[in-house]
PDB file of C-alpha atoms in Angstrom:
ATOM      1  CA  UNK Q   1     122.860  95.868 110.348  1.00 90.00           C
ATOM      2  CA  UNK Q   2     120.836  98.955 111.665  1.00 92.00           C
ATOM      3  CA  UNK Q   3     117.183  99.294 109.775  1.00 94.00           C
ATOM      4  CA  UNK Q   4     115.633 102.370 109.444  1.00 92.00           C
ATOM      5  CA  UNK Q   5     113.957 102.890 112.633  1.00 93.00           C
ATOM      6  CA  UNK Q   6     117.345 102.504 114.365  1.00 96.00           C
ATOM      7  CA  UNK Q   7     119.051 105.007 111.917  1.00 96.00           C
ATOM      8  CA  UNK Q   8     116.112 107.387 112.977  1.00 96.00           C
ATOM      9  CA  UNK Q   9     115.976 106.719 116.501  1.00 96.00           C
ATOM     10  CA  UNK Q  10     120.197 107.747 116.537  1.00 97.00           C
ATOM     11  CA  UNK Q  11     119.168 111.048 114.040  1.00 97.00           C
ATOM     12  CA  UNK Q  12     117.010 112.125 116.865  1.00 97.00           C
ATOM     13  CA  UNK Q  13     119.471 111.258 119.607  1.00 98.00           C
ATOM     14  CA  UNK Q  14     121.809 113.346 117.830  1.00 98.00           C
ATOM     15  CA  UNK Q  15     119.645 116.198 117.355  1.00 98.00           C
ATOM     16  CA  UNK Q  16     119.007 116.504 121.461  1.00 98.00           C
ATOM     17  CA  UNK Q  17     122.709 116.140 121.748  1.00 98.00           C
ATOM     18  CA  UNK Q  18     123.258 119.255 119.254  1.00 98.00           C
ATOM     19  CA  UNK Q  19     120.512 121.660 120.528  1.00 98.00           C
ATOM     20  CA  UNK Q  20     120.379 120.964 124.112  1.00 98.00           C
ATOM     21  CA  UNK Q  21     123.666 123.500 124.614  1.00 97.00           C
ATOM     22  CA  UNK Q  22     121.626 126.315 122.769  1.00 97.00           C
ATOM     23  CA  UNK Q  23     118.853 126.113 125.043  1.00 97.00           C
ATOM     24  CA  UNK Q  24     117.888 128.254 128.823  1.00 96.00           C
ATOM     25  CA  UNK Q  25     115.105 128.392 130.527  1.00 97.00           C
ATOM     26  CA  UNK Q  26     113.783 130.820 128.695  1.00 96.00           C
ATOM     27  CA  UNK Q  27     114.111 128.870 125.300  1.00 97.00           C
ATOM     28  CA  UNK Q  28     111.088 128.343 122.973  1.00 98.00           C
ATOM     29  CA  UNK Q  29     112.439 125.766 120.876  1.00 98.00           C
ATOM     30  CA  UNK Q  30     110.939 124.638 117.164  1.00 98.00           C
ATOM     31  CA  UNK Q  31     109.795 121.493 116.250  1.00 98.00           C
ATOM     32  CA  UNK Q  32     108.493 120.005 113.194  1.00 96.00           C
ATOM     33  CA  UNK Q  33     106.568 116.793 111.810  1.00 93.00           C
ATOM     34  CA  UNK Q  34     107.390 113.357 111.129  1.00 92.00           C
ATOM     35  CA  UNK Q  35     108.423 110.481 112.613  1.00 93.00           C
ATOM     36  CA  UNK Q  36     111.858 111.113 112.518  1.00 95.00           C
ATOM     37  CA  UNK Q  37     110.728 114.294 114.537  1.00 97.00           C
ATOM     38  CA  UNK Q  38     108.483 112.177 117.229  1.00 97.00           C
ATOM     39  CA  UNK Q  39     111.533 110.530 117.742  1.00 97.00           C
ATOM     40  CA  UNK Q  40     113.168 113.194 118.638  1.00 98.00           C
ATOM     41  CA  UNK Q  41     110.285 114.179 120.930  1.00 98.00           C
ATOM     42  CA  UNK Q  42     110.944 111.152 122.517  1.00 97.00           C
ATOM     43  CA  UNK Q  43     113.801 112.230 123.101  1.00 97.00           C
ATOM     44  CA  UNK Q  44     113.966 114.882 124.086  1.00 98.00           C
ATOM     45  CA  UNK Q  45     110.878 115.267 127.034  1.00 97.00           C
ATOM     46  CA  UNK Q  46     113.356 113.756 129.363  1.00 97.00           C
ATOM     47  CA  UNK Q  47     114.952 117.549 129.295  1.00 98.00           C
ATOM     48  CA  UNK Q  48     112.336 119.221 129.325  1.00 97.00           C
ATOM     49  CA  UNK Q  49     113.019 120.749 132.485  1.00 96.00           C
ATOM     50  CA  UNK Q  50     116.208 123.031 130.372  1.00 96.00           C
ATOM     51  CA  UNK Q  51     113.600 124.989 128.115  1.00 97.00           C
ATOM     52  CA  UNK Q  52     111.089 127.053 128.926  1.00 97.00           C
ATOM     53  CA  UNK Q  53     108.851 125.147 125.583  1.00 97.00           C
ATOM     54  CA  UNK Q  54     108.509 124.372 121.850  1.00 98.00           C
ATOM     55  CA  UNK Q  55     106.495 125.577 119.173  1.00 97.00           C
ATOM     56  CA  UNK Q  56     105.079 122.986 116.615  1.00 96.00           C
ATOM     57  CA  UNK Q  57     104.471 123.139 113.052  1.00 94.00           C
ATOM     58  CA  UNK Q  58     101.301 120.493 113.083  1.00 93.00           C
ATOM     59  CA  UNK Q  59      98.937 119.286 115.352  1.00 93.00           C
ATOM     60  CA  UNK Q  60     100.097 116.317 115.372  1.00 94.00           C
ATOM     61  CA  UNK Q  61     103.278 116.959 117.539  1.00 96.00           C
ATOM     62  CA  UNK Q  62     101.865 119.812 119.285  1.00 97.00           C
ATOM     63  CA  UNK Q  63      99.875 116.963 121.097  1.00 97.00           C
ATOM     64  CA  UNK Q  64     102.775 114.810 121.159  1.00 97.00           C
ATOM     65  CA  UNK Q  65     104.643 117.001 122.790  1.00 98.00           C
ATOM     66  CA  UNK Q  66     101.671 118.196 125.287  1.00 97.00           C
ATOM     67  CA  UNK Q  67     101.563 114.438 126.088  1.00 97.00           C
ATOM     68  CA  UNK Q  68     105.610 114.304 127.000  1.00 97.00           C
ATOM     69  CA  UNK Q  69     104.638 117.684 129.203  1.00 97.00           C
ATOM     70  CA  UNK Q  70     106.635 119.761 127.170  1.00 98.00           C
ATOM     71  CA  UNK Q  71     104.566 123.405 127.060  1.00 97.00           C
ATOM     72  CA  UNK Q  72     103.774 124.051 123.343  1.00 97.00           C
ATOM     73  CA  UNK Q  73     103.237 128.417 122.245  1.00 97.00           C
ATOM     74  CA  UNK Q  74     101.759 129.859 119.978  1.00 95.00           C
ATOM     75  CA  UNK Q  75     104.332 131.540 117.071  1.00 96.00           C
ATOM     76  CA  UNK Q  76     102.381 134.292 117.268  1.00 96.00           C
ATOM     77  CA  UNK Q  77     103.586 134.828 120.654  1.00 95.00           C
ATOM     78  CA  UNK Q  78     107.304 134.246 120.298  1.00 96.00           C
ATOM     79  CA  UNK Q  79     110.264 136.647 118.558  1.00 94.00           C
ATOM     80  CA  UNK Q  80     113.060 134.116 117.709  1.00 95.00           C
ATOM     81  CA  UNK Q  81     114.042 130.536 118.244  1.00 97.00           C
ATOM     82  CA  UNK Q  82     118.055 129.147 118.919  1.00 98.00           C
ATOM     83  CA  UNK Q  83     116.443 126.587 116.646  1.00 98.00           C
ATOM     84  CA  UNK Q  84     113.750 124.182 114.287  1.00 98.00           C
ATOM     85  CA  UNK Q  85     114.383 120.507 114.272  1.00 98.00           C
ATOM     86  CA  UNK Q  86     112.372 118.811 111.288  1.00 98.00           C
ATOM     87  CA  UNK Q  87     113.511 115.878 108.591  1.00 97.00           C
ATOM     88  CA  UNK Q  88     112.917 116.018 105.189  1.00 97.00           C
ATOM     89  CA  UNK Q  89     111.973 113.413 102.150  1.00 97.00           C
ATOM     90  CA  UNK Q  90     115.074 114.527 100.554  1.00 98.00           C
ATOM     91  CA  UNK Q  91     117.923 116.919 100.978  1.00 97.00           C
ATOM     92  CA  UNK Q  92     120.863 117.209  98.398  1.00 96.00           C
ATOM     93  CA  UNK Q  93     124.782 118.426  99.118  1.00 91.00           C
ATOM     94  CA  UNK Q  94     123.454 122.492  99.200  1.00 95.00           C
ATOM     95  CA  UNK Q  95     121.015 121.552 102.125  1.00 97.00           C
ATOM     96  CA  UNK Q  96     118.055 121.432  99.930  1.00 98.00           C
ATOM     97  CA  UNK Q  97     115.394 120.232 101.269  1.00 98.00           C
ATOM     98  CA  UNK Q  98     111.816 118.689  99.629  1.00 98.00           C
ATOM     99  CA  UNK Q  99     109.623 118.432 102.477  1.00 97.00           C
ATOM    100  CA  UNK Q 100     105.924 117.837 103.493  1.00 96.00           C
ATOM    101  CA  UNK Q 101     105.408 114.438 102.752  1.00 95.00           C
ATOM    102  CA  UNK Q 102     103.345 114.457 105.968  1.00 93.00           C
ATOM    103  CA  UNK Q 103     101.005 117.179 104.791  1.00 95.00           C
ATOM    104  CA  UNK Q 104     102.470 120.410 106.650  1.00 94.00           C
ATOM    105  CA  UNK Q 105     105.155 122.278 104.891  1.00 97.00           C
ATOM    106  CA  UNK Q 106     103.620 125.548 105.333  1.00 97.00           C
ATOM    107  CA  UNK Q 107     103.625 125.635 108.773  1.00 96.00           C
ATOM    108  CA  UNK Q 108     106.883 124.118 108.879  1.00 96.00           C
ATOM    109  CA  UNK Q 109     108.396 126.994 106.813  1.00 97.00           C
ATOM    110  CA  UNK Q 110     106.565 129.003 108.919  1.00 97.00           C
ATOM    111  CA  UNK Q 111     108.008 127.948 112.227  1.00 97.00           C
ATOM    112  CA  UNK Q 112     111.504 127.842 110.310  1.00 97.00           C
ATOM    113  CA  UNK Q 113     111.270 131.390 109.859  1.00 97.00           C
ATOM    114  CA  UNK Q 114     111.380 132.267 113.344  1.00 97.00           C
ATOM    115  CA  UNK Q 115     114.496 130.204 114.182  1.00 97.00           C
ATOM    116  CA  UNK Q 116     117.973 131.363 114.073  1.00 97.00           C
ATOM    117  CA  UNK Q 117     119.060 127.765 112.421  1.00 97.00           C
ATOM    118  CA  UNK Q 118     117.528 125.168 110.804  1.00 98.00           C
ATOM    119  CA  UNK Q 119     118.743 121.736 111.820  1.00 98.00           C
ATOM    120  CA  UNK Q 120     117.386 118.622 109.495  1.00 98.00           C
ATOM    121  CA  UNK Q 121     117.251 115.561 111.188  1.00 98.00           C
ATOM    122  CA  UNK Q 122     117.354 112.518 108.427  1.00 97.00           C
ATOM    123  CA  UNK Q 123     118.389 108.819 107.624  1.00 96.00           C
ATOM    124  CA  UNK Q 124     121.084 108.052 104.669  1.00 95.00           C
ATOM    125  CA  UNK Q 125     118.509 107.719 102.639  1.00 95.00           C
ATOM    126  CA  UNK Q 126     117.178 110.907 102.184  1.00 96.00           C
ATOM    127  CA  UNK Q 127     120.826 112.489 101.172  1.00 96.00           C
ATOM    128  CA  UNK Q 128     120.210 112.398  97.261  1.00 96.00           C
ATOM    129  CA  UNK Q 129     122.326 113.945  94.729  1.00 95.00           C
ATOM    130  CA  UNK Q 130     119.466 115.876  92.751  1.00 97.00           C
ATOM    131  CA  UNK Q 131     116.301 116.611  94.337  1.00 98.00           C
ATOM    132  CA  UNK Q 132     113.030 115.264  92.500  1.00 97.00           C
ATOM    133  CA  UNK Q 133     112.425 111.458  93.017  1.00 97.00           C
ATOM    134  CA  UNK Q 134     110.035 112.116  95.721  1.00 98.00           C
ATOM    135  CA  UNK Q 135     107.497 113.541  94.145  1.00 98.00           C
ATOM    136  CA  UNK Q 136     107.130 117.479  95.250  1.00 98.00           C
ATOM    137  CA  UNK Q 137     104.036 118.385  97.495  1.00 98.00           C
ATOM    138  CA  UNK Q 138     102.390 121.458  96.748  1.00 98.00           C
ATOM    139  CA  UNK Q 139      99.798 122.938  99.466  1.00 98.00           C
ATOM    140  CA  UNK Q 140      96.843 124.421  97.539  1.00 98.00           C
ATOM    141  CA  UNK Q 141      93.748 126.482  98.165  1.00 98.00           C
ATOM    142  CA  UNK Q 142      90.551 124.303  97.079  1.00 98.00           C
ATOM    143  CA  UNK Q 143      88.725 126.359  94.631  1.00 98.00           C
ATOM    144  CA  UNK Q 144      92.366 126.662  92.613  1.00 98.00           C
ATOM    145  CA  UNK Q 145      93.277 122.874  92.373  1.00 98.00           C
ATOM    146  CA  UNK Q 146      92.613 122.161  88.955  1.00 98.00           C
ATOM    147  CA  UNK Q 147      94.076 125.702  88.075  1.00 98.00           C
ATOM    148  CA  UNK Q 148      97.321 124.612  89.862  1.00 98.00           C
ATOM    149  CA  UNK Q 149      97.845 121.592  88.310  1.00 98.00           C
ATOM    150  CA  UNK Q 150      97.262 122.664  84.837  1.00 98.00           C
ATOM    151  CA  UNK Q 151      99.956 125.437  85.452  1.00 98.00           C
ATOM    152  CA  UNK Q 152     101.859 122.594  87.011  1.00 98.00           C
ATOM    153  CA  UNK Q 153     102.194 120.321  84.064  1.00 98.00           C
ATOM    154  CA  UNK Q 154     103.442 123.263  81.928  1.00 98.00           C
ATOM    155  CA  UNK Q 155     105.785 123.205  84.188  1.00 97.00           C
ATOM    156  CA  UNK Q 156     106.558 119.745  83.300  1.00 97.00           C
ATOM    157  CA  UNK Q 157     105.380 117.947  86.166  1.00 98.00           C
ATOM    158  CA  UNK Q 158     102.405 115.692  86.513  1.00 98.00           C
ATOM    159  CA  UNK Q 159     100.130 116.688  89.437  1.00 98.00           C
ATOM    160  CA  UNK Q 160      98.382 114.016  91.444  1.00 98.00           C
ATOM    161  CA  UNK Q 161      95.750 115.217  94.081  1.00 98.00           C
ATOM    162  CA  UNK Q 162      96.226 113.540  97.621  1.00 98.00           C
ATOM    163  CA  UNK Q 163      93.160 111.950  98.081  1.00 97.00           C
ATOM    164  CA  UNK Q 164      91.296 112.057 101.071  1.00 97.00           C
ATOM    165  CA  UNK Q 165      93.725 114.553 102.781  1.00 97.00           C
ATOM    166  CA  UNK Q 166      93.328 118.003 104.160  1.00 97.00           C
ATOM    167  CA  UNK Q 167      95.929 120.358 106.073  1.00 96.00           C
ATOM    168  CA  UNK Q 168      95.874 121.929 108.838  1.00 93.00           C
ATOM    169  CA  UNK Q 169      95.376 124.906 107.279  1.00 96.00           C
ATOM    170  CA  UNK Q 170      91.560 122.937 105.539  1.00 97.00           C
ATOM    171  CA  UNK Q 171      93.976 123.111 102.363  1.00 98.00           C
ATOM    172  CA  UNK Q 172      94.888 120.110  99.869  1.00 98.00           C
ATOM    173  CA  UNK Q 173      98.163 118.823  98.793  1.00 98.00           C
ATOM    174  CA  UNK Q 174      99.299 118.292  94.885  1.00 98.00           C
ATOM    175  CA  UNK Q 175     101.896 115.882  95.091  1.00 98.00           C
ATOM    176  CA  UNK Q 176     104.284 116.492  91.865  1.00 98.00           C
ATOM    177  CA  UNK Q 177     105.977 113.932  89.728  1.00 98.00           C
ATOM    178  CA  UNK Q 178     108.545 114.369  87.258  1.00 97.00           C
ATOM    179  CA  UNK Q 179     109.701 117.779  87.873  1.00 97.00           C
ATOM    180  CA  UNK Q 180     113.304 118.476  86.732  1.00 96.00           C
ATOM    181  CA  UNK Q 181     114.595 120.338  89.734  1.00 98.00           C
ATOM    182  CA  UNK Q 182     118.110 122.094  88.423  1.00 96.00           C
ATOM    183  CA  UNK Q 183     118.103 125.009  90.387  1.00 98.00           C
ATOM    184  CA  UNK Q 184     115.488 124.427  93.543  1.00 98.00           C
ATOM    185  CA  UNK Q 185     115.400 127.866  94.352  1.00 98.00           C
ATOM    186  CA  UNK Q 186     114.087 129.105  91.128  1.00 98.00           C
ATOM    187  CA  UNK Q 187     111.511 126.505  90.948  1.00 98.00           C
ATOM    188  CA  UNK Q 188     110.197 127.147  94.579  1.00 98.00           C
ATOM    189  CA  UNK Q 189     109.585 130.427  94.003  1.00 98.00           C
ATOM    190  CA  UNK Q 190     108.005 130.045  90.284  1.00 98.00           C
ATOM    191  CA  UNK Q 191     105.764 127.475  91.609  1.00 98.00           C
ATOM    192  CA  UNK Q 192     105.087 130.078  94.882  1.00 98.00           C
ATOM    193  CA  UNK Q 193     104.147 132.904  92.614  1.00 98.00           C
ATOM    194  CA  UNK Q 194     101.373 130.347  90.868  1.00 98.00           C
ATOM    195  CA  UNK Q 195      98.051 131.994  92.181  1.00 98.00           C
ATOM    196  CA  UNK Q 196      95.949 129.644  93.992  1.00 98.00           C
ATOM    197  CA  UNK Q 197      99.332 128.086  96.055  1.00 98.00           C
ATOM    198  CA  UNK Q 198      99.533 128.538  99.662  1.00 98.00           C
ATOM    199  CA  UNK Q 199     103.435 127.074  99.317  1.00 98.00           C
ATOM    200  CA  UNK Q 200     105.240 124.264  97.779  1.00 98.00           C
ATOM    201  CA  UNK Q 201     107.414 121.619  99.521  1.00 98.00           C
ATOM    202  CA  UNK Q 202     111.163 123.025  98.285  1.00 98.00           C
ATOM    203  CA  UNK Q 203     113.268 124.493 101.118  1.00 98.00           C
ATOM    204  CA  UNK Q 204     115.853 126.124  99.319  1.00 98.00           C
ATOM    205  CA  UNK Q 205     115.367 129.657  99.120  1.00 97.00           C
ATOM    206  CA  UNK Q 206     115.743 129.404 102.827  1.00 96.00           C
ATOM    207  CA  UNK Q 207     117.013 125.582 103.391  1.00 96.00           C
ATOM    208  CA  UNK Q 208     118.882 124.016 106.577  1.00 97.00           C
ATOM    209  CA  UNK Q 209     121.855 125.264 108.259  1.00 97.00           C
ATOM    210  CA  UNK Q 210     123.297 121.924 109.245  1.00 97.00           C
ATOM    211  CA  UNK Q 211     122.008 118.116 108.405  1.00 98.00           C
ATOM    212  CA  UNK Q 212     122.413 115.126 110.905  1.00 98.00           C
ATOM    213  CA  UNK Q 213     122.827 112.404 108.885  1.00 97.00           C
ATOM    214  CA  UNK Q 214     122.572 108.823 110.092  1.00 97.00           C
ATOM    215  CA  UNK Q 215     124.005 105.913 108.545  1.00 96.00           C
ATOM    216  CA  UNK Q 216     125.475 102.522 109.550  1.00 95.00           C
ATOM    217  CA  UNK Q 217     128.864 104.187 110.742  1.00 95.00           C
ATOM    218  CA  UNK Q 218     127.184 106.376 112.979  1.00 96.00           C
ATOM    219  CA  UNK Q 219     125.420 110.010 112.107  1.00 97.00           C
ATOM    220  CA  UNK Q 220     127.446 112.858 110.745  1.00 96.00           C
ATOM    221  CA  UNK Q 221     126.829 116.685 110.746  1.00 96.00           C
ATOM    222  CA  UNK Q 222     126.638 117.962 107.254  1.00 95.00           C
ATOM    223  CA  UNK Q 223     126.670 121.744 105.802  1.00 90.00           C
ATOM    224  CA  UNK Q 224     126.134 123.676 102.839  1.00 77.00           C
ATOM    225  CA  UNK Q 225     128.968 122.195 100.154  1.00 62.00           C
ATOM    226  CA  UNK Q 226     130.632 119.784 102.365  1.00 65.00           C
ATOM    227  CA  UNK Q 227     128.173 116.837 100.952  1.00 51.00           C
ATOM    228  CA  UNK Q 228     129.511 114.540  98.259  1.00 45.00           C
ATOM    229  CA  UNK Q 229     127.811 111.490  96.296  1.00 42.00           C
TER     230      UNK Q 229
END
């Protein structure tokens, strides 16, 4: 029986195998944040001569890639990328996701928006029938914390500040439990429209293009509409 770390390692290696054929000497790869992405960076490092470098969604990933000898680029200098690789806290059959457990949700959305495809790497515990068991992270400008929390409560959520945490953008996180996420894209748009919200951790308006899901029987490649629970 593989433990969760082994499952994550298998997903990370599957992602390396998936993206390498997409990369050329001038390619910039988008890289996300989190424990599975850490393993992806480690597995990618031996192939660093095959592509130009990467753009990252967090200071943590940038530092890990720099230490591995992968050149890190500012996203402002990049017009497009063949792929963005990142994990998720939850993912459903439509490849809608909840992300932001590590607090990098805004930069993750920004980097993903420049990529031609979003490759989500997860272990099978993250694959769910309906999003929402994992509290939804919402990045908020500090002066708006109380006002945003009241609006989220009116949507049926139970917001709680992530104590002692500041994002790479200098903002705060509200983790919202109890939301009914029947229509992920609609809820994403509604929360993002609240004044003071930088963005919420729903990735549904633009979800994943492919998910590499690591389980006891190996890694499955899933696309929207192909998942059954």
